[in-house]
XYZ file of C-alpha atoms in Angstrom:
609
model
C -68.982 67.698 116.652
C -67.965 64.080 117.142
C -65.083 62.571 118.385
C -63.568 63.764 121.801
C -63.127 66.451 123.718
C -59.794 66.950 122.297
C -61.250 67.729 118.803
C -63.405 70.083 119.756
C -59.972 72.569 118.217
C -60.790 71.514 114.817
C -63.855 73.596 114.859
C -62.358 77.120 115.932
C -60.276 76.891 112.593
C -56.171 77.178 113.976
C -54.125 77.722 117.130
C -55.395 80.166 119.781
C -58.205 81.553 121.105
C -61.231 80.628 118.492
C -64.133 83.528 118.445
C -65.787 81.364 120.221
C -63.983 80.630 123.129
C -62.748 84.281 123.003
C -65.971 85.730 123.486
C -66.142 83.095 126.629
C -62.843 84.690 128.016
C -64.000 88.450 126.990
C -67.744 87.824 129.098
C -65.347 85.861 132.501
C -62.940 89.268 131.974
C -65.225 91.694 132.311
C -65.789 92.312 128.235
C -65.462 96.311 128.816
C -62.132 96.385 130.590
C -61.139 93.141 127.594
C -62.671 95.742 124.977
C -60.376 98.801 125.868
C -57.320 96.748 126.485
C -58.073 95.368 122.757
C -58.301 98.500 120.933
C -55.033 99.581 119.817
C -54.166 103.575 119.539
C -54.702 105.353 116.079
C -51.176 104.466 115.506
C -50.911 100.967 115.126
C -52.052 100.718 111.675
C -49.617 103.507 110.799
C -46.853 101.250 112.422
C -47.156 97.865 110.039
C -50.013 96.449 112.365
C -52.885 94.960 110.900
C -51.418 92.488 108.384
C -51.488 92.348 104.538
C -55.838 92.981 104.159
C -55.248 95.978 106.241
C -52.504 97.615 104.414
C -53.692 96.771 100.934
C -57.021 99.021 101.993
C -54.846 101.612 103.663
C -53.166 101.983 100.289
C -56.448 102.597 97.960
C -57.103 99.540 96.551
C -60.764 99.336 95.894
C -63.133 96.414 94.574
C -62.406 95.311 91.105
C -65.088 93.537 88.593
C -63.033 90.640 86.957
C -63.094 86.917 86.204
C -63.800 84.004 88.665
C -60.297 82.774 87.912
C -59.014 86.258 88.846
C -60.855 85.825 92.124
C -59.557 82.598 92.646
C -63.246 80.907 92.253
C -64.276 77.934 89.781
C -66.582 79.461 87.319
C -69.068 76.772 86.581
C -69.809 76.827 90.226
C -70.042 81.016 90.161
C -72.347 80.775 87.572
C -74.066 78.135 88.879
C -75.183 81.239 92.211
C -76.669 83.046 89.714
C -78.455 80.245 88.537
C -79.538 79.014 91.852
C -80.812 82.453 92.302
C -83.169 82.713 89.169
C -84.799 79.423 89.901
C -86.450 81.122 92.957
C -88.439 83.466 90.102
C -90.699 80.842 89.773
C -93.074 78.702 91.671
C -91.577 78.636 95.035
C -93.467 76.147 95.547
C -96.285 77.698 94.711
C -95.836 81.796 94.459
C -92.411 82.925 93.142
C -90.012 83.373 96.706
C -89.486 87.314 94.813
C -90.202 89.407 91.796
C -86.437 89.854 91.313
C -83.572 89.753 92.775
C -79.795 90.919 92.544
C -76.482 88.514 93.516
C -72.887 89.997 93.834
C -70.308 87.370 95.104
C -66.588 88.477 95.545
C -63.362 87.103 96.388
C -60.778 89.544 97.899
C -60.798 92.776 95.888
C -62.539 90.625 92.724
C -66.092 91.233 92.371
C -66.838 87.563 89.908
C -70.836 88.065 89.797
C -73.032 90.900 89.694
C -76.266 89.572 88.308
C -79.756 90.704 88.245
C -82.883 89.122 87.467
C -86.475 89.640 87.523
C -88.756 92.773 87.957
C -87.729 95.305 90.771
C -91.796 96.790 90.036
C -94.636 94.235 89.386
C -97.390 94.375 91.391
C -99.714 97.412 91.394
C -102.115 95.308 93.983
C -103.193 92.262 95.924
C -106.352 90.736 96.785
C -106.161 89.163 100.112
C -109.362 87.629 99.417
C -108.714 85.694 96.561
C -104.618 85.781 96.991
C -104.137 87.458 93.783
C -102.290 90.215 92.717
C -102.595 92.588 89.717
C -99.641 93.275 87.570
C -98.668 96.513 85.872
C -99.068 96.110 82.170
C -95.679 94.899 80.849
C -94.787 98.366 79.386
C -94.797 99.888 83.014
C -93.275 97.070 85.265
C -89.561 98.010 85.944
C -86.563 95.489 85.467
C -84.508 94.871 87.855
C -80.785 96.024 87.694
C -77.787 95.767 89.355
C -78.136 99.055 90.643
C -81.231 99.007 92.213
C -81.446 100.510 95.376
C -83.177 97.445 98.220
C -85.136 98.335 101.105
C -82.417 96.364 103.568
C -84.970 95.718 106.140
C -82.835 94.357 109.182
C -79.663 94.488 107.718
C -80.166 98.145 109.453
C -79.033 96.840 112.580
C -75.722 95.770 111.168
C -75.004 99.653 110.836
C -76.367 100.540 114.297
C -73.847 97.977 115.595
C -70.908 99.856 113.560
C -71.877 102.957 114.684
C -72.000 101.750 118.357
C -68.578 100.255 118.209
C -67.081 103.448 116.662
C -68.549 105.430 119.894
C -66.730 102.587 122.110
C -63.462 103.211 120.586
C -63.659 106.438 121.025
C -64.482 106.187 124.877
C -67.758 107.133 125.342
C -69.990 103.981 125.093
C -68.895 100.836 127.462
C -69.908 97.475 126.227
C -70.563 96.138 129.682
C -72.072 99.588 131.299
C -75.880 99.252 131.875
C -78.348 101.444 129.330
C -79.863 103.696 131.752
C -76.239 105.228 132.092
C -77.111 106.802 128.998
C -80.651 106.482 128.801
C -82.135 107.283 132.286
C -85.594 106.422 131.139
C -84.066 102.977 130.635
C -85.377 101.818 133.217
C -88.401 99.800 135.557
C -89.304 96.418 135.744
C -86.064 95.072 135.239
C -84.356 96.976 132.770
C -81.762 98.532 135.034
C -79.735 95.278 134.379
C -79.559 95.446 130.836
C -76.619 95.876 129.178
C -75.134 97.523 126.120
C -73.644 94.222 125.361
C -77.207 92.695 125.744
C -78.699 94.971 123.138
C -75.980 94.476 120.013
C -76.212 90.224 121.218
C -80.060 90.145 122.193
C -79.802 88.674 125.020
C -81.430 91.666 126.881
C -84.931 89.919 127.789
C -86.749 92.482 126.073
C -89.545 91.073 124.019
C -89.356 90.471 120.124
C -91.502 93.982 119.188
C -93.565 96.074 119.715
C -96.341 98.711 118.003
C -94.514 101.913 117.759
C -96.767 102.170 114.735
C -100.413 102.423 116.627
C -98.844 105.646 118.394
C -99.664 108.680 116.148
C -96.469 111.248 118.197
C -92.802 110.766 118.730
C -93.959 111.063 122.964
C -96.294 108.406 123.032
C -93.953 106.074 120.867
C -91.323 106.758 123.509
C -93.651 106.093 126.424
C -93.951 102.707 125.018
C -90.606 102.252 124.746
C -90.130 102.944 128.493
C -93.216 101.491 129.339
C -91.361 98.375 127.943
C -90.173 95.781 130.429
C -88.305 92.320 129.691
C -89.917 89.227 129.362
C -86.920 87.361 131.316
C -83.651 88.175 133.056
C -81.695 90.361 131.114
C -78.522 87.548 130.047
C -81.033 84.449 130.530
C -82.187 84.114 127.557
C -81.510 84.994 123.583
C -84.111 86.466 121.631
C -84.166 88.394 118.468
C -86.018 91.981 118.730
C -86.235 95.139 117.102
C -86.489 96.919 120.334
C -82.626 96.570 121.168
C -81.767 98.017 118.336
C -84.262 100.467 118.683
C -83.078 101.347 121.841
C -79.753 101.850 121.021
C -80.694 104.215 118.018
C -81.816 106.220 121.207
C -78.680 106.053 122.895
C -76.259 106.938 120.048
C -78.396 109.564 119.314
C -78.177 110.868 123.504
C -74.339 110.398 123.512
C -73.311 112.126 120.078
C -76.306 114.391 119.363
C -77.038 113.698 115.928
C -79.684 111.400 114.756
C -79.076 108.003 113.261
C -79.403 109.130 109.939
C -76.299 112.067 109.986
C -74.316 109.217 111.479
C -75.034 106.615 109.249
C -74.162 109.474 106.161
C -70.722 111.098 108.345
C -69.244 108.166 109.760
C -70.337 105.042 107.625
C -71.301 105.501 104.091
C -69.563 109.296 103.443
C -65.894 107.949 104.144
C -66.394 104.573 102.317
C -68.249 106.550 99.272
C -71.303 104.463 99.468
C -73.466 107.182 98.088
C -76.292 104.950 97.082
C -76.723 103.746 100.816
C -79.426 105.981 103.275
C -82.419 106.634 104.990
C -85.606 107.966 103.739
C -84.473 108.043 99.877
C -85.214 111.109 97.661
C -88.385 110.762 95.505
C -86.124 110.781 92.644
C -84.816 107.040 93.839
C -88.083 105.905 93.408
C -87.774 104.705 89.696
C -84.296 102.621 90.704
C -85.333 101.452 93.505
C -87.591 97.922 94.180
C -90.825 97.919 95.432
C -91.610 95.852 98.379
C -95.412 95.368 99.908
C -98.832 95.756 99.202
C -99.695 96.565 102.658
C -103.179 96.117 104.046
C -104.783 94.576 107.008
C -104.783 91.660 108.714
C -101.639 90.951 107.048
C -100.306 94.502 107.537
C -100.462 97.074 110.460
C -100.966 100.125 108.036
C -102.442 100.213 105.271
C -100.077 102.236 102.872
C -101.307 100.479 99.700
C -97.725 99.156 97.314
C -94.920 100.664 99.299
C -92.375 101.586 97.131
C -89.535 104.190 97.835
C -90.602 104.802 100.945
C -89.646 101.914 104.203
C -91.317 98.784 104.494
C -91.215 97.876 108.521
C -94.697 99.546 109.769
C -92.696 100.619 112.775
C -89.389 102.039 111.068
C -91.867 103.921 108.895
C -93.793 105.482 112.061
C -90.360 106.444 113.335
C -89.793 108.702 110.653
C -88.348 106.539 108.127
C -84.892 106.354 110.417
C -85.070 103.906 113.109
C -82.267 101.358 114.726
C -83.419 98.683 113.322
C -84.927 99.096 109.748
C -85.203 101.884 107.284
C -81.442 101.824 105.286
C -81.722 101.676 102.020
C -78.874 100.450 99.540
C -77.458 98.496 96.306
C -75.437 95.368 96.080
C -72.320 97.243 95.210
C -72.453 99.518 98.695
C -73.046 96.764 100.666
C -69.859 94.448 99.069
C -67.721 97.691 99.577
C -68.965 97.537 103.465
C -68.162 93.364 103.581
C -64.170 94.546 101.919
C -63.951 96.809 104.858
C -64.695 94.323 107.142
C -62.774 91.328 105.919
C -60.034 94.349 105.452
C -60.075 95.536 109.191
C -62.472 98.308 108.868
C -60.718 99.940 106.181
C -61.117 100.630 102.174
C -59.850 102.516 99.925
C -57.801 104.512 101.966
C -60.077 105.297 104.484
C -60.661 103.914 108.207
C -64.368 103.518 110.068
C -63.129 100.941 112.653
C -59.899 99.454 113.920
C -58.904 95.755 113.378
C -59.218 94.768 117.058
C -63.206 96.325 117.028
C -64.000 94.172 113.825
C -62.611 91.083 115.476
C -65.126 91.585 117.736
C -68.050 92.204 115.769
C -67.151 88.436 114.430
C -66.500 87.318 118.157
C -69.092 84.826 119.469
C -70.499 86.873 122.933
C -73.453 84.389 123.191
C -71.239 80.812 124.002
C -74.030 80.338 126.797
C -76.682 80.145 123.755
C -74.914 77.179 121.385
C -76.460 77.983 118.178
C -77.460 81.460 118.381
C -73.575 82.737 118.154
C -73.979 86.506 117.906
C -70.868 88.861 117.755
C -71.649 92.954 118.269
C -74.419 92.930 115.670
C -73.374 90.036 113.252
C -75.138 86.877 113.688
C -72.325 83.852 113.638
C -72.024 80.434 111.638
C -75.593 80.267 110.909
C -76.598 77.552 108.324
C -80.292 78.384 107.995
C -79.485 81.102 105.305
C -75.723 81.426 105.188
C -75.603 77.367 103.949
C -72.303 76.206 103.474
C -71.245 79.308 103.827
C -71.183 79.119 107.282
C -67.977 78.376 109.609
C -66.852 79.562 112.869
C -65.838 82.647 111.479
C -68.461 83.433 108.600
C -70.302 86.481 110.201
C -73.926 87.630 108.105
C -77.319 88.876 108.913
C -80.788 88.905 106.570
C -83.509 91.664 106.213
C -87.432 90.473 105.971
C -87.935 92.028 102.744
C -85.399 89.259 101.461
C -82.009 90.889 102.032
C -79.060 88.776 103.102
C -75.373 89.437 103.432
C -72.821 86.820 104.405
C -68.784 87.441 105.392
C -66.574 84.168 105.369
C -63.045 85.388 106.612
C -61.740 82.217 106.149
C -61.791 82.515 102.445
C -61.915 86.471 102.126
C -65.114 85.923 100.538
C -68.717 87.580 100.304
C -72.082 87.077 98.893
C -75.111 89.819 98.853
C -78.647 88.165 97.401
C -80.971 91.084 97.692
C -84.508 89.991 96.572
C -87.886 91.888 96.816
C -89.433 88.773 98.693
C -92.392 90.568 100.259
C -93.448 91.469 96.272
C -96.944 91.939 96.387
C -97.667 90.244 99.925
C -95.197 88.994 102.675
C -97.671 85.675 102.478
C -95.706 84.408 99.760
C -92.529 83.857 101.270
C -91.259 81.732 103.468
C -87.712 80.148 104.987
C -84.631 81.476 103.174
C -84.392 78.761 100.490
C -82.765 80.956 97.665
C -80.025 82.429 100.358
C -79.158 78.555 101.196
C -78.925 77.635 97.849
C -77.161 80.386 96.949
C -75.029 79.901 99.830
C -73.807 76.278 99.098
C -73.002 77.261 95.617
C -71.237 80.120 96.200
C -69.285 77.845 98.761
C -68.445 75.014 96.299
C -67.223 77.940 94.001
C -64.183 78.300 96.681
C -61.834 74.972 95.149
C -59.985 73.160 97.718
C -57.155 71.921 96.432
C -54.829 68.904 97.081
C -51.074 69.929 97.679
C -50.114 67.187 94.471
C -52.967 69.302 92.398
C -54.901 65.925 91.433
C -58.370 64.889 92.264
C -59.341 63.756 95.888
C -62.042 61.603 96.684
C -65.000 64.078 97.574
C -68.674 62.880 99.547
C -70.203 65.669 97.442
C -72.673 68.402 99.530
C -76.373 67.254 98.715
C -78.634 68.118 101.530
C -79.534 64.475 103.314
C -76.761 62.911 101.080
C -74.793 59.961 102.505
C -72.219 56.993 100.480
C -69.384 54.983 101.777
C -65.573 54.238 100.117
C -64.863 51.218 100.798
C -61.089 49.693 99.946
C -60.552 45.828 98.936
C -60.205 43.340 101.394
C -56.778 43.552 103.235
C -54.437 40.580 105.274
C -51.668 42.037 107.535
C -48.853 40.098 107.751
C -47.985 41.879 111.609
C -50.143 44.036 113.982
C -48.403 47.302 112.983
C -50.669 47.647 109.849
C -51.971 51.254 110.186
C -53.983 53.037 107.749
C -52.785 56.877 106.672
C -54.486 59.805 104.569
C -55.367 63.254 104.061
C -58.850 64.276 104.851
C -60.192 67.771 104.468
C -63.750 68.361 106.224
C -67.132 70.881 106.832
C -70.332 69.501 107.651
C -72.959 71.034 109.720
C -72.089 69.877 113.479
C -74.969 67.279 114.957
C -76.073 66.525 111.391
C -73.056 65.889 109.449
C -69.651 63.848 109.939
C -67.462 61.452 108.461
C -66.890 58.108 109.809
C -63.869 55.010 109.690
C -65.087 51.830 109.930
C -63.682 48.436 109.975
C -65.051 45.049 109.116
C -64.223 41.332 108.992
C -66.252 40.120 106.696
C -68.147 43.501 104.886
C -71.405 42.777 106.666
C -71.218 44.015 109.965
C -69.008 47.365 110.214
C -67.323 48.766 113.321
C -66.196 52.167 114.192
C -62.559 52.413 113.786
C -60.618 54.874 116.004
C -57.951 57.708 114.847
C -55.729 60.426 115.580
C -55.612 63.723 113.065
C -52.871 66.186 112.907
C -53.120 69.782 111.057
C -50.579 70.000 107.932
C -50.008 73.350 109.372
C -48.644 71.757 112.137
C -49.968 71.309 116.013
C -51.006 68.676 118.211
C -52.671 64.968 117.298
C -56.221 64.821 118.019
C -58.040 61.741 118.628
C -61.226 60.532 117.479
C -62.386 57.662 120.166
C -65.700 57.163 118.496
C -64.258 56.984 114.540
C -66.061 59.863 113.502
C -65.631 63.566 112.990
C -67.530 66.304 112.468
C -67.919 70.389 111.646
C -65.237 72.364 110.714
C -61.695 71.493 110.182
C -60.086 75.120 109.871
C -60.318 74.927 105.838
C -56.841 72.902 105.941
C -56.127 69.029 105.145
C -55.277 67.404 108.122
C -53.155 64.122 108.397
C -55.373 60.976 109.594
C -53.390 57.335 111.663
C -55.884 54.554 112.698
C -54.044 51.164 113.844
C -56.109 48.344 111.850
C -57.995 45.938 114.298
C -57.143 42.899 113.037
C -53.960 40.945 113.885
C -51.302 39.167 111.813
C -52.745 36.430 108.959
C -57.034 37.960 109.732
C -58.591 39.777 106.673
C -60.248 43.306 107.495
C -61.912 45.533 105.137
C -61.832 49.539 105.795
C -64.037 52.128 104.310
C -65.283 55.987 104.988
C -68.926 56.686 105.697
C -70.166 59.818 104.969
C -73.463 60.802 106.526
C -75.826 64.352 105.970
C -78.698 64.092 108.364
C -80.237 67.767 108.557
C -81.817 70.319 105.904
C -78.744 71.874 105.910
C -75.214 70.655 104.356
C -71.343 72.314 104.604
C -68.645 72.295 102.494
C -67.954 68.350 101.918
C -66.021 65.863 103.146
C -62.602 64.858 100.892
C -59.903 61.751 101.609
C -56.861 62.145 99.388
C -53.925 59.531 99.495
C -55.168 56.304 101.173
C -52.145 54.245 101.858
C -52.616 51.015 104.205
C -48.642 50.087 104.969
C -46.744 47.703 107.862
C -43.406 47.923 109.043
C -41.695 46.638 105.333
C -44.668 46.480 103.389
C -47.344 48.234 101.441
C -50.480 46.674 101.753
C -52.600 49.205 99.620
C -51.717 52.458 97.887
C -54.119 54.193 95.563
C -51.217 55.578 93.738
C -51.223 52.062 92.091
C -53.460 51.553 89.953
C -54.857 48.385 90.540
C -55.197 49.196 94.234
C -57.078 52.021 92.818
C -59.420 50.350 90.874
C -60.384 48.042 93.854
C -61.665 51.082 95.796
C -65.624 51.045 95.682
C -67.382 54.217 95.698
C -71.043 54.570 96.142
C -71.637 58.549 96.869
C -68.205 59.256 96.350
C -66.524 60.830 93.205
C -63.187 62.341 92.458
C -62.867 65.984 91.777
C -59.876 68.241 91.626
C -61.707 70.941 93.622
């Protein structure tokens, strides 16, 4: 984020602690003792804690289907995710990125899209040889719905995590305790050290994965586990893998005595009546649900021929179909009932899985030591690469690899599921997470910001690599009080996005102008040394100053630079009520209409959201 040090706030979003720096204070603390201390008694909801979310899903309120303006969302820009989600059924470049594909997006209890596109069953078989597949005949390929039931892939681990955070609240799992508490055969080679904390963040060292598939019994699949040791020191480094999660399938399953699956059903989907969310289907799912692989070597351990109804991960599927990490299975509809009981504070429809203070964490950033991997208890944190301008602070998501994605913005009580059968015949036509991004940034510019007079603002627009100045007319101060003063509103992607003030004598060469921002919420100035910010501005307009350089009788011109530099955009940049003024004078005002029609846009346009 540019500018200083000082406004560094702007990107936690508001006063206090942001997830960020709370996860900081939670790891210097000692995040166990933190973690007990923070989980208020059974009681507290009962007593008025929790806030308005929590006691409109304590009441009964459930999700809703109704209009975008219901949900507070701009309906050409809803639409417009659905859109952005059926351009992906064709050359992507060069293979469609799925067969079909399903997008819900939802704004408080609204559901505003459920769409689905596309064939859920297309490919009978692949030829790896000639990278061709062959299609059912037309009468026999299935259509996808918006009840079909997804392989989630990865988006397993998101209920692992739950189901470990329950057993924390209710005393008998520490965050900071090491594994081989629970799991004595934990250990060797370093492993003693790891930490549950380390398995829900990956940060344990462990590698990436590993074959549980080439063992043919449950013992030697454990023995490999075991036999497992970490690449480096367990809090060194972060990387992504299967085995954490796998690992801690093990555990809940020590500390509670029931396997994964009876937990997931008793204290996940049962309460929140997701009954079209499991492991290991039924065989009578098969028709509604969407097939995923043709799987064959070299691009496949197994080969299991189309997989459909039955898990896709090779490992998951060795497991028994129930495994930590892969293996649930589950509709759009389940999993946006799941994202209101999150953004409610683990509550819906009358019914509690988790308290408030234990789904704060779950969106709490425990990996500050790894700047762009921000991971909360299972959620991966503010990740542009597939949540697009979704992504702030506090937007909390995770994907699956069969093309599964969900994505929780607090910040605007908001949520978007694109489930897509991506690895539809082969896994070789896929790549990156395009449709998600593209999806994302719609869905984002769906969420109006609005200007507190209700009129248009002057907006830089959100096109990936996009840049344009405003530039107001040339200017004479009479004194060397003139300051400029505006409202500015900002998100862009921090290192490869920001908003710049510049001065200039004669329009040719431009220097950076400094200024000071305040919150209209209220707070503190913040300055901005290097006449440029960046990030995320907490979703609020905030009030900009900057002293002109020039003195009394010398012409200066000022104008806003916006720059996009990476694949990867946020919300936008806006600059509402420009007003350049002296003590006793009004130098420019784009409530006048001439000054107004002196400003020069190139990149710029107004819009009223």
């Amino acid at each position: 984020m540019g500018g200083s040090g000082t406004g560094s706030g702007a990107a936690g979003g508001g006063g206090g602690l942001s997830r960020r720096r709370l996860g900081a204070r939670l790891l210097a603390l000692g995040g166990v003792l933190v973690l007990h201390a923070a989980l208020p008694g059974p009681g507290a909801a009962a007593a008025g804690g929790g806030g308005a979310a929590e006691r409109r899903a304590l009441q009964g309120l459930r999700l809703r289907y109704g209009s975008a303006r219901q949900a507070g969302l701009l309906e050409r820009h809803l639409e417009g995710v659905a859109e952005e989600a059926r351009r992906f059924l064709g050359p992507s470049p060069e293979h469609p990125y799925y067969a079909g594909a399903v997008v819900l997006a939802g704004r408080g209890r609204t559901i505003a899209l459920h769409r689905a596109m596309g064939d859920a069953v297309r490919y009978a078989d692949y030829d790896g040889r000639t990278d061709r597949p062959r299609e059912f005949p037309a009468a026999e390929r299935i259509a996808m719905t918006e009840d079909t039931v997804f392989d989630l892939a990865s988006l397993s681990k998101l209920f692992t995590s739950l189901l470990a955070v329950q057993q924390m609240e209710r005393g008998r799992l520490e965050l900071e305790a090491p594994v081989d508490r629970y799991l004595p055969e934990f250990t060797g080679g370093g492993k003693e050290a790891v930490t549950v904390r380390q398995l829900l963040t990956h940060t344990s060292g462990l590698r990436s994965w590993a074959p549980f598939y080439q063992e043919p019994t449950r013992a030697g699949q454990l023995r490999l586990l075991w036999s497992v040791r970490p690449q480096d020191t367990p809090g060194t480094v972060y990387r992504y893998s299967d085995l954490n999660l796998i690992t801690l399938q093990l555990l809940l399953e020590r500390i509670t005595g029931r396997t994964l699956d009876v937990l997931l059903r008793e204290e996940i989907t049962g309460p929140l009546g997701m009954h079209r969310t499991r492991y290991n289907p039924p065989a009578s799912w098969r028709r509604v649900t969407a097939a995923t692989e043709v799987q064959r070597p070299p691009w496949s351990g197994l080969d299991r021929g189309l997989v459909w109804g039955e898990v896709h991960d090779e490992n998951a599927y060795a497991l028994g179909g129930v495994a930590g990490h892969a293996g649930v299975f589950g509709t759009a509809w389940d999993l946006a009932v799941l994202s209101r009981t999150l953004l409610d504070g683990g509550a819906y429809a009358g019914k509690r899985i988790l308290r408030p203070a234990s789904v704060e964490l779950l969106f709490t950033d425990f990996n500050t030591a790894f700047p762009g991997d921000d991971h909360g208890l299972g959620f991966e944190l503010y990740q542009h690469w597939y949540m697009g301008a979704m992504a702030t602070p506090h937007s909390a998501g995770h994907t699956g690899f069969t093309g599964t994605s969900l994505v929780l913005d607090p910040s605007t009580d908001s949520f978007l599921v694109l489930l897509g059968n991506s690895v539809h015949p082969v896994r070789t036509w896929r790549a990156g997470s395009a449709p998600r991004v593209a999806t994302g940034n719609r869905f984002a510019r769906a969420v109006p910001v609005r200007t507190r007079h209700g009129g248009p603002a002057w907006y830089s627009g959100m096109e990936t690599a996009g840049s344009g100045t405003l530039t107001l007319p040339p200017l004479t101060p009479g004194t060397a009080g003139a300051r400029l003063r505006c409202a500015v509103w900002w998100d862009t992607v921090p290192g490869a996005g920001a908003f710049h003030l510049e001065a200039s004598a004669d329009g040719l060469v431009w220097e950076p102008l400094p200024f000071t921002t305040v919150r209209s919420t209220g707070g503190s100035p913040e300055s901005w040394p290097a006449g440029s910010a960046g990030g995320w501005s907490g979703r609020v307009w905030h009030r900009l100053e900057a002293p002109l350089p020039a003195g009394a009788g010398q012409e200066v011109r000022l104008r806003f630079r916006h720059a996009a530099t990476g694949r990867y955009v946020g919300r936008g940049v806006y600059v509402d009520v420009l007003r350049v003024a002296e003590p006793g004078r009004l130098l420019f005002s784009e409530d006048r209409p001439a000054d107004a029609g002196r400003v020069e846009a190139v990149g710029w346009t107004r819009s009223t959201d």
